[in-house]
Short mmCIF file of C-alpha atoms and ligand atoms in Angstrom, two decimals:
data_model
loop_
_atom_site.label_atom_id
_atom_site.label_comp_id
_atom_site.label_asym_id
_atom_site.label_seq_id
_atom_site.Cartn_x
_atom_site.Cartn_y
_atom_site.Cartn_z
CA UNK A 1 106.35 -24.25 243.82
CA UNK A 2 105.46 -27.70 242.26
CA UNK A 3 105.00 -27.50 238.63
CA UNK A 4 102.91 -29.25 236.52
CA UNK A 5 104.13 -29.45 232.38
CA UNK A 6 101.45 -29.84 230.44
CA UNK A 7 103.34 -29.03 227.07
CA UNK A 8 104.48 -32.67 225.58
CA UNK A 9 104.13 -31.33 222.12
CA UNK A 10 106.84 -29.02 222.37
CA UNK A 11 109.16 -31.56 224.22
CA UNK A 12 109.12 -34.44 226.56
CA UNK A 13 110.97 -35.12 229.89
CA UNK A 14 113.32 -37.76 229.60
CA UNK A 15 113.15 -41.20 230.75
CA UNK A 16 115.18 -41.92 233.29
CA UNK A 17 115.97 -45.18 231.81
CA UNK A 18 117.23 -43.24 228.79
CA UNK A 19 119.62 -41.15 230.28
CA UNK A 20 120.88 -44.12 231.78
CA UNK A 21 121.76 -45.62 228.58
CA UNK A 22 123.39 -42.60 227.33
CA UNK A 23 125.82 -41.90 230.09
CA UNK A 24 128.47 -44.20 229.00
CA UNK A 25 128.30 -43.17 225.49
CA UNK A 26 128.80 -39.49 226.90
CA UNK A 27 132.17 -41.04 229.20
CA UNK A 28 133.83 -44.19 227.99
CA UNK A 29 132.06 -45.39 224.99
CA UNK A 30 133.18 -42.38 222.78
CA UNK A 31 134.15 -43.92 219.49
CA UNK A 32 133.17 -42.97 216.23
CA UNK A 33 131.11 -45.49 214.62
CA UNK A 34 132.97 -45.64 211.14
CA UNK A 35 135.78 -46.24 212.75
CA UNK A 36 136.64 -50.46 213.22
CA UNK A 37 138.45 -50.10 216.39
CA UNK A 38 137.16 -51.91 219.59
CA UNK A 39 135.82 -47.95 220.04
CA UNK A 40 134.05 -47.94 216.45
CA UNK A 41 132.68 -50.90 216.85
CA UNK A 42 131.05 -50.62 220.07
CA UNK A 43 129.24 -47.11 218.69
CA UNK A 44 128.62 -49.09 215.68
CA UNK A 45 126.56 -51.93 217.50
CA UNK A 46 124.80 -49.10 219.77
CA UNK A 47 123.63 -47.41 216.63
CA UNK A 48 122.29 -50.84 215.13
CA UNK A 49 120.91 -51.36 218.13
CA UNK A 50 119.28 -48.37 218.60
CA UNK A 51 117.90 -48.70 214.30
CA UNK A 52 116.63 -52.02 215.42
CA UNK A 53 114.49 -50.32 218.15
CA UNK A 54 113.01 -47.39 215.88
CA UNK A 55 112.30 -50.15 212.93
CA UNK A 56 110.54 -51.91 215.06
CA UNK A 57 108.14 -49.07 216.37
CA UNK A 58 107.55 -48.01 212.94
CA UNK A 59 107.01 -51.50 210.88
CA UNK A 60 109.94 -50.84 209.41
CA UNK A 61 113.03 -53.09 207.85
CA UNK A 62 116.23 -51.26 209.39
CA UNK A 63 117.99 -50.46 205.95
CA UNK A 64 115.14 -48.31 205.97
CA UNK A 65 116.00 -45.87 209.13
CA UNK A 66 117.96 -42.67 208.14
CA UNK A 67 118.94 -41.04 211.81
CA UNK A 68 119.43 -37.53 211.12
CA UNK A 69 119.17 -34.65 213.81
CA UNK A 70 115.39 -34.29 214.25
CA UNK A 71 111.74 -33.82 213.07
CA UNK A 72 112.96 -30.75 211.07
CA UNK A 73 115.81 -32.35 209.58
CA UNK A 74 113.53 -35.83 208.57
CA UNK A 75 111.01 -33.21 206.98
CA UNK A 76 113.80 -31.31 204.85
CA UNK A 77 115.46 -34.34 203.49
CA UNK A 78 112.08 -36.44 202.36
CA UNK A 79 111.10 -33.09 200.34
CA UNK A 80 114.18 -31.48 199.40
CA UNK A 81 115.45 -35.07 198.63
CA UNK A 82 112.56 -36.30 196.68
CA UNK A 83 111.95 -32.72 194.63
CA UNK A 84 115.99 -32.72 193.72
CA UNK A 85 115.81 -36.45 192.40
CA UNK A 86 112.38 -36.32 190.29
CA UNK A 87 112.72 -32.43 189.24
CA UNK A 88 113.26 -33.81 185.42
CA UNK A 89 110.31 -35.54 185.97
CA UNK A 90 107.77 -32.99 187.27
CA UNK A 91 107.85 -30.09 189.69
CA UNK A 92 104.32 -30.12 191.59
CA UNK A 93 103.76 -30.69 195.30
CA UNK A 94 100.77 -31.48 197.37
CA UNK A 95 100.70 -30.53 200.60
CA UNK A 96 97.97 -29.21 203.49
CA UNK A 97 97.51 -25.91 204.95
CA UNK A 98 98.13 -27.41 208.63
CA UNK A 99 101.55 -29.10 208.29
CA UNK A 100 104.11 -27.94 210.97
CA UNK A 101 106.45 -25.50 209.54
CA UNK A 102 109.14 -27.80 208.79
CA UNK A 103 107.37 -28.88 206.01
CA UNK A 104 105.04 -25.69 205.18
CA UNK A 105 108.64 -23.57 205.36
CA UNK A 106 110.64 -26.17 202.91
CA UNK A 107 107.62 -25.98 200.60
CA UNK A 108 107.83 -22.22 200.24
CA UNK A 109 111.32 -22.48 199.67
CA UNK A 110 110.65 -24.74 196.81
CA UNK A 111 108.64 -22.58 195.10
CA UNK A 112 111.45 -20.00 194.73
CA UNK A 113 112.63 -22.73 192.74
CA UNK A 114 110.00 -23.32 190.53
CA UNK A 115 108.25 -25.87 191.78
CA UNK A 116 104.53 -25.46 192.45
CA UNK A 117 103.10 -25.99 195.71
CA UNK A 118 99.01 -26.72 196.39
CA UNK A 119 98.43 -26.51 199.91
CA UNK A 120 95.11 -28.69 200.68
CA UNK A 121 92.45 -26.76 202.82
CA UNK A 122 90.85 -29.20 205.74
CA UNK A 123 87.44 -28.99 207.62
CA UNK A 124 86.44 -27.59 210.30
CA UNK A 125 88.42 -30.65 212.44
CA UNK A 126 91.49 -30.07 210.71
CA UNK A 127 91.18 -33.16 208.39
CA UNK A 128 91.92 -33.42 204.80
CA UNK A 129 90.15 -34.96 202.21
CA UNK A 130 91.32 -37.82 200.32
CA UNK A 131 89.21 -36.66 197.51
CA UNK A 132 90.88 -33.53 197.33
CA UNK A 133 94.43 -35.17 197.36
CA UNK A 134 92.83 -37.52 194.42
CA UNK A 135 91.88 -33.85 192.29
CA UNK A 136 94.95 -32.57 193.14
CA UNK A 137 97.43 -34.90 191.83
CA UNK A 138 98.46 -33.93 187.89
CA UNK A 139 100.64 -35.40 185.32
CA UNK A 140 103.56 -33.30 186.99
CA UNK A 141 102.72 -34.63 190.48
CA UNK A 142 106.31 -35.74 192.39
CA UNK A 143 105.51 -36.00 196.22
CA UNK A 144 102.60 -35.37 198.16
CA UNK A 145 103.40 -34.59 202.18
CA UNK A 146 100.69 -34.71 204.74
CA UNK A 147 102.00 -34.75 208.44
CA UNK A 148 100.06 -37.99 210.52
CA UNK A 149 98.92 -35.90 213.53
CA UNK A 150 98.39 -32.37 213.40
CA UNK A 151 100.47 -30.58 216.76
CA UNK A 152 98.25 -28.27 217.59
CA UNK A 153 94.84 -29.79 217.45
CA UNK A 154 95.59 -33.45 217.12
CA UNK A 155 93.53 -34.38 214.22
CA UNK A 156 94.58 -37.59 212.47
CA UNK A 157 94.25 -37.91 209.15
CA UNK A 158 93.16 -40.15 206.59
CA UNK A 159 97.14 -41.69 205.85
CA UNK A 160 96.45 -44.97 204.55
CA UNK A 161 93.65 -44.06 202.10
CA UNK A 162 95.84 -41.16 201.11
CA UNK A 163 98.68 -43.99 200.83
CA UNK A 164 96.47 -45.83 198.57
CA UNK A 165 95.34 -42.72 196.02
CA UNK A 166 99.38 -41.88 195.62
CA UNK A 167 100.30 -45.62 194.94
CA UNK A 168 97.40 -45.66 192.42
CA UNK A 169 99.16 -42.22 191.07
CA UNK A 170 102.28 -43.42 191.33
CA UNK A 171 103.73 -40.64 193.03
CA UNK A 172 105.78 -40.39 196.46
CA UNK A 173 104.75 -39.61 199.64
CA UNK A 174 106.03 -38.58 202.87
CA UNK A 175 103.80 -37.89 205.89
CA UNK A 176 105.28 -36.38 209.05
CA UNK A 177 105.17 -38.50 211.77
CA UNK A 178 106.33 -35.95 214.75
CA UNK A 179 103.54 -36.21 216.71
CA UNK A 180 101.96 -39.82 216.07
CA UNK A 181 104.80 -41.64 217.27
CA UNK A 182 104.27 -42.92 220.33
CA UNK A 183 100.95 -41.95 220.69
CA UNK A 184 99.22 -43.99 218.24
CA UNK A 185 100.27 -46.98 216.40
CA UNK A 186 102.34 -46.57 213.01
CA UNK A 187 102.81 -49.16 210.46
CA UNK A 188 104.55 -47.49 208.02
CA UNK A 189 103.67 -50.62 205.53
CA UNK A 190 100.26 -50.11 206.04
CA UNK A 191 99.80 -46.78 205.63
CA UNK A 192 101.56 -46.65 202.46
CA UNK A 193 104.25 -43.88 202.81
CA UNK A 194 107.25 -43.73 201.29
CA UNK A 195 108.77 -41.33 203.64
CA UNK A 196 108.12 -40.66 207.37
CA UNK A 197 109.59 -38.14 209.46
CA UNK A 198 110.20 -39.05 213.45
CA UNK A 199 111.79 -36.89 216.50
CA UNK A 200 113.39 -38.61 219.46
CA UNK A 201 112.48 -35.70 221.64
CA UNK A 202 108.87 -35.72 221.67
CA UNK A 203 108.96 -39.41 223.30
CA UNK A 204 111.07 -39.00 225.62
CA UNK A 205 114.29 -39.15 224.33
CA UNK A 206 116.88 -36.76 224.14
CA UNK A 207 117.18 -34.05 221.29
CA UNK A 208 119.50 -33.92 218.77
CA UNK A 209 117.78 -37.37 217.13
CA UNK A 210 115.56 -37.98 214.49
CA UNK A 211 114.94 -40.16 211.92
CA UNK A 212 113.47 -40.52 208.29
CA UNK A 213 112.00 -43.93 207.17
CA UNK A 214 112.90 -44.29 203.73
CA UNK A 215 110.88 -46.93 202.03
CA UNK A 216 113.56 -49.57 199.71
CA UNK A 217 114.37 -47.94 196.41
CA UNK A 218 112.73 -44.00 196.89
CA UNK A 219 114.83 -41.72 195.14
CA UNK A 220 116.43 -39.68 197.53
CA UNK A 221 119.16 -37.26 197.07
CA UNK A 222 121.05 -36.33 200.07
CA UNK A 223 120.95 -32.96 201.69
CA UNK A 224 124.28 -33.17 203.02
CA UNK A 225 127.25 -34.27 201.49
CA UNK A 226 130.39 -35.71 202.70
CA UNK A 227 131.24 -39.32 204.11
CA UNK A 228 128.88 -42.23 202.96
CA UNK A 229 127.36 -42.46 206.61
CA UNK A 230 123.67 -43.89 206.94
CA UNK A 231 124.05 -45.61 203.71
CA UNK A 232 125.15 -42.39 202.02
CA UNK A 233 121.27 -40.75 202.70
CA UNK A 234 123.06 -38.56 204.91
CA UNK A 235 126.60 -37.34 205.90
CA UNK A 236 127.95 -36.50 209.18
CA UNK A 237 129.58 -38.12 212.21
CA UNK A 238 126.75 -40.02 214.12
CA UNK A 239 125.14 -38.32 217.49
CA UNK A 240 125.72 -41.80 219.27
CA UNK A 241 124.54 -40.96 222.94
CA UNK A 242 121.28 -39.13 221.35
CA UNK A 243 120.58 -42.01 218.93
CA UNK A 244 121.20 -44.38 221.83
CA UNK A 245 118.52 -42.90 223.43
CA UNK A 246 116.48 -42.29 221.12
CA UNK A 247 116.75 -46.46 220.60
CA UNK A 248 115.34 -47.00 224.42
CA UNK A 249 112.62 -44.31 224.41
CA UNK A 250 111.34 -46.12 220.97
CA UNK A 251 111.64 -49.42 223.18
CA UNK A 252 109.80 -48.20 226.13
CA UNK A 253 107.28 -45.97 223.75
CA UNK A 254 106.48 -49.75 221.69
CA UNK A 255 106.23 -51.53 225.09
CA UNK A 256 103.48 -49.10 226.80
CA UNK A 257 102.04 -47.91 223.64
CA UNK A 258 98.30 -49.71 224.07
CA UNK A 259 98.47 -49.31 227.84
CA UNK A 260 99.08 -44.83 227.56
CA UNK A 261 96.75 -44.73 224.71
CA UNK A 262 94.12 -45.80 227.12
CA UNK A 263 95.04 -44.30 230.11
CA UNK A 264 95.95 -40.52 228.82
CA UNK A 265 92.58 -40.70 226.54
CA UNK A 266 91.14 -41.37 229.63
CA UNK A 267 92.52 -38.84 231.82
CA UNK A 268 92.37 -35.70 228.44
CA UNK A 269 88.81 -36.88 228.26
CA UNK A 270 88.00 -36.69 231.70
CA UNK A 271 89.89 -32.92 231.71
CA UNK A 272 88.37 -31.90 229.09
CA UNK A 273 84.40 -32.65 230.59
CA UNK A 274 85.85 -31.11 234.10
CA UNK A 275 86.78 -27.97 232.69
CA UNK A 276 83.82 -27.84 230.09
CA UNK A 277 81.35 -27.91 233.26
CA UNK A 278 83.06 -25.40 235.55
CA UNK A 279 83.97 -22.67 232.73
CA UNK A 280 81.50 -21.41 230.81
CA UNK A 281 81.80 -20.53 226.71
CA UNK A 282 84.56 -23.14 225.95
CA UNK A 283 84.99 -25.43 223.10
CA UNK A 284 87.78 -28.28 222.31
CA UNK A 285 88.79 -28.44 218.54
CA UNK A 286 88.41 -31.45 216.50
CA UNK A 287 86.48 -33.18 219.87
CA UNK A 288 84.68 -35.27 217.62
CA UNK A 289 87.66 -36.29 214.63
CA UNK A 290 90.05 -38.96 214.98
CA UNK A 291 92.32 -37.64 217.38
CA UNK A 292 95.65 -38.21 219.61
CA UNK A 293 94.79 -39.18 223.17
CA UNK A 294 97.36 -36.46 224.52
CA UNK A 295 96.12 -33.75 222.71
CA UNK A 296 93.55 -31.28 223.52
CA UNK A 297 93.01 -27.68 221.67
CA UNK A 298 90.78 -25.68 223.45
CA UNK A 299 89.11 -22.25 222.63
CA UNK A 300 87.86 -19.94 225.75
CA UNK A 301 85.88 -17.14 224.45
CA UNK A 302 87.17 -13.36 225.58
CA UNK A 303 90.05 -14.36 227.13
CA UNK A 304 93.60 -13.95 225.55
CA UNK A 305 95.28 -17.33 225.02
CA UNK A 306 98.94 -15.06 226.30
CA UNK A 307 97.42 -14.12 229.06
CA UNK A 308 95.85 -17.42 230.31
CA UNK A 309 99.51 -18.80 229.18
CA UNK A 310 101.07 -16.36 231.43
CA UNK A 311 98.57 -17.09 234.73
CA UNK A 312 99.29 -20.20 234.41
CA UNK A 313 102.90 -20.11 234.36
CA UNK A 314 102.62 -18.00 237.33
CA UNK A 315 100.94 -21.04 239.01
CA UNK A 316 103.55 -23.29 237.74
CA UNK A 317 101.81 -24.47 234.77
CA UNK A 318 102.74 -24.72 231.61
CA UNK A 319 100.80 -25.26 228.72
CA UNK A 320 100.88 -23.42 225.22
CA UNK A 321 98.68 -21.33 222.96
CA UNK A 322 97.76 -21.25 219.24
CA UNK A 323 98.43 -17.72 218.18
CA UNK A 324 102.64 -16.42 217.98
CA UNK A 325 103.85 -13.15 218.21
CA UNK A 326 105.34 -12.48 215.04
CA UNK A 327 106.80 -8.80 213.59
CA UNK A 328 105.55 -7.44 216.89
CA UNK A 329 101.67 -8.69 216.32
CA UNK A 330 100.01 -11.38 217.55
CA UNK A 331 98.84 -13.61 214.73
CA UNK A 332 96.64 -16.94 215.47
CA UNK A 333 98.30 -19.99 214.42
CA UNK A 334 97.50 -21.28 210.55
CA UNK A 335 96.12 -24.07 211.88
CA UNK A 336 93.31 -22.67 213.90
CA UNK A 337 92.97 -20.12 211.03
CA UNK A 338 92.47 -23.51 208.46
CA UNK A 339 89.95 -24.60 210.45
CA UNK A 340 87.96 -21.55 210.20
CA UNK A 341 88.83 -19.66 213.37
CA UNK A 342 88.66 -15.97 213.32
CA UNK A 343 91.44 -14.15 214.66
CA UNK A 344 89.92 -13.13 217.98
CA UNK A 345 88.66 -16.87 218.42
CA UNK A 346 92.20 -17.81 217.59
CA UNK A 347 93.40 -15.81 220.39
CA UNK A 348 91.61 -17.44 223.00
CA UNK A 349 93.56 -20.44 222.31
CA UNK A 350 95.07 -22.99 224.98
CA UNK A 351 97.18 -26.49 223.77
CA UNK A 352 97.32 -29.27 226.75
CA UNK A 353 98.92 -31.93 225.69
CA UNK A 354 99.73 -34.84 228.51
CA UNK A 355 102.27 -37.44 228.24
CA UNK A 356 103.78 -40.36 229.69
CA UNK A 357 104.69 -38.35 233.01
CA UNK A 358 101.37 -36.77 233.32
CA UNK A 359 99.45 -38.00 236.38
CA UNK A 360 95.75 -37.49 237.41
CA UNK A 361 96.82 -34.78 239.76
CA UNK A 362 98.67 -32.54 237.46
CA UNK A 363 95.13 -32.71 235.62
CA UNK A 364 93.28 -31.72 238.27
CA UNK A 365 95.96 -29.18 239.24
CA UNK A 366 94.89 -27.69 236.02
CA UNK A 367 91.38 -27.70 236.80
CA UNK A 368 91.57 -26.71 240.06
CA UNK A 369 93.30 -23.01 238.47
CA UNK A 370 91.73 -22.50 235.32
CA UNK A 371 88.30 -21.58 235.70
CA UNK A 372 89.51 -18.88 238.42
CA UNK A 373 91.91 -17.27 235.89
CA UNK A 374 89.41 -17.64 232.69
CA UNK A 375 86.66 -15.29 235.29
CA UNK A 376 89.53 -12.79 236.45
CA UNK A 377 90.79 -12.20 232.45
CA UNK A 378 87.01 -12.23 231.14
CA UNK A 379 86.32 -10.10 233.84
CA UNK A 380 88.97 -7.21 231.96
CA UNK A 381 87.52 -8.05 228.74
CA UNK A 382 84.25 -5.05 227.84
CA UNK A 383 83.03 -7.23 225.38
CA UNK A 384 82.27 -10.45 227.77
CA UNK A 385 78.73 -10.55 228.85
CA UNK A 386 78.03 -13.30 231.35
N1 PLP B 401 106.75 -31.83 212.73
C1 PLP B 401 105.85 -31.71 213.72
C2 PLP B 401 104.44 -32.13 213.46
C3 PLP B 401 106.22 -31.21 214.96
O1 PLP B 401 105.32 -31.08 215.93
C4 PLP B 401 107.58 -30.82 215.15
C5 PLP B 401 108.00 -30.21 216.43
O2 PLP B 401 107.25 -29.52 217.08
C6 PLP B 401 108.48 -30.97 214.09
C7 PLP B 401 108.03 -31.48 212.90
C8 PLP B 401 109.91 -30.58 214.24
O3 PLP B 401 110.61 -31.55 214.99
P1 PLP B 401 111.99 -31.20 215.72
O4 PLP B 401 111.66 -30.34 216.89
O5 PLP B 401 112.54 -32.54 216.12
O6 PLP B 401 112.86 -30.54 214.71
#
């Protein structure tokens, strides 16, 4: 069976051209960058290298790139880091009620340790208000985080004029970058963060890598403690084949950036009117918001977002849903549920997202098998009246 992966959110294939930079850092080229060996040295350059690459996608000066172990990691350190080195100062966060779960998750831990969390509503599109960030901020204020792109739905937010309110405020902030890099430009400068969390893995690189831009002179105390690796931001032997990769995906991601914004806009929009015409009772979140051009989030009325999951697998498929399974009952994702989805809309729930592999016929693969399976599950459903 051929199958078509329509699930670049979650992960990304890698680039062929990355793996082939890796290899000899996964044979020969094993040395351990703080060492100054021939061995050290040669990891030590590939790591430069590789910071030199990821600057450079992000706007960034390379003192600033922390490479740490992921999206997850990035997220911990700018909050954790921030709230442990301006605690004495004040003990409030803002935050939104979309953010992935790195940074929702971290937050909640927080406030077991007294610090008080305000977790921004959004519209119907998923987007935040500035104003709201504005009324938010108090006296006590230390960071606010809003994540860039949302993963589910794709809305972008307002960064730059929320960069602008927390420079006026004179507090920190840190927006996770996951899922906008790569996808849409990022000038870290110009949008005003202080922090910004990256993953190699969702462009194309291998897991294992991340990195947090850490604008000169944020206070930032480390998570992990040990040697004084990545100018002592954060401990730990460096992942040299993953950040070596990581380096060429952010060199290929730069190079076709303008041309795959274009061309999988193109082919999401064109999915998304195919599908809209030959199903009836469907809707795509946040169509009309700022959006990514991979990303579509669309709700199909009485019929279970699992089970169209599932179908499609079974045609070799794969795409994801908005609702979990969690303690045995199916709850719809927070961020459909922020946007003012009920639970049974949430259900119905299917994320595309396309990516750099993608090609026009893996669309209309999709196309070709959806409407059939939407008719056979609404068909089980007592409540669907066509
Ligand atoms: N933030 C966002 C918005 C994400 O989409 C993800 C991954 O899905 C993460 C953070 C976590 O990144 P990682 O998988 O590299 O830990």
């Amino acid at each position: 069976m051929k199958h078509v992966y329509l699930d670049n959110n979650a992960t990304t294939p890698l680039r062929p051209e990355v793996v082939e930079a890796m290899q000899p850092f996964l044979t020969e080229d094993f040395g351990n960058a703080s060492s100054i060996h021939y061995f050290g040295q040669r990891a030590k350059a590939a790591i430069d290298d590789a910071r030199g690459q990821v600057a450079r996608l992000l706007g960034a000066d390379l003192p600033e790139i922390v490479f740490v172990s992921g999206g997850t990691e990035a997220d911990n350190l700018a909050i954790r880091g921030i709230a442990a080195s301006t605690a004495s100062r004040g003990r409030h966060i803002i935050t939104s009620q979309i953010e992935h779960s790195a940074v929702l998750g971290t937050c909640k831990d927080l406030e077991g340790q007294e610090f008080e969390i305000t977790r921004l509503p959004v519209d119907r599109d998923g987007l935040v208000d500035p104003c709201q960030v504005r009324n938010a901020i108090r006296p006590d204020t230390v960071l606010i985080s809003i994540m860039h792109a949302n993963n589910e739905i794709g809305t972008i937010q307002p960064i730059e004029e929320i960069g602008r309110i927390a420079q006026e405020a004179g507090v920190w902030f840190h927006s996770d970058g996951v899922q906008a890099l790569g996808k849409i430009p990022v000038d870290v400068r110009a949008l005003g963060v202080h922090l910004y969390s990256v993953s190699s893995h969702k462009i194309h690189g291998p897991k294992g890598a991340g990195a947090l831009y850490v604008r000169r002179a944020t206070p930032l105390k480390p998570m992990l403690t040990g040697g004084g690796h990545e100018r002592n931001r954060r401990a730990g032997t460096e992942n040299v084949p993953a950040i070596v990769g990581f380096g060429v995906a952010a060199r290929i991601a730069r190079e076709h950036l303008a041309g795959e914004m274009v061309r999988l806009g193109d082919l999401r929009d064109r999915m998304e009117e195919v599908l809209s015409a030959r199903i009836p009772d469907i809707s795509v979140n946040a169509r009309g918001a700022p959006r990514l051009p991979n990303t579509s989030s669309i709700m199909v009325d009485h019929a279970e977002g699992e089970g169209l999951l599932i179908s499609l697998d079974l045609k070799g498929i794969a795409v994801s849903t908005g609702s979990a399974c969690s303690s045995g009952s199916m709850e719809p994702s927070h961020v459909l549920t922020a946007i003012g989805k009920t639970p049974d809309e949430g259900f119905g729930s299917l994320r595309i997202s396309l990516g750099s592999m993608t090609t026009a016929e893996d669309v209309d693969t999709l196309a070709q098998e959806l409407p059939g399976i939407v008719e056979r599950l609404r068909a089980l459903s007592p409540h669907y009246k066509n």
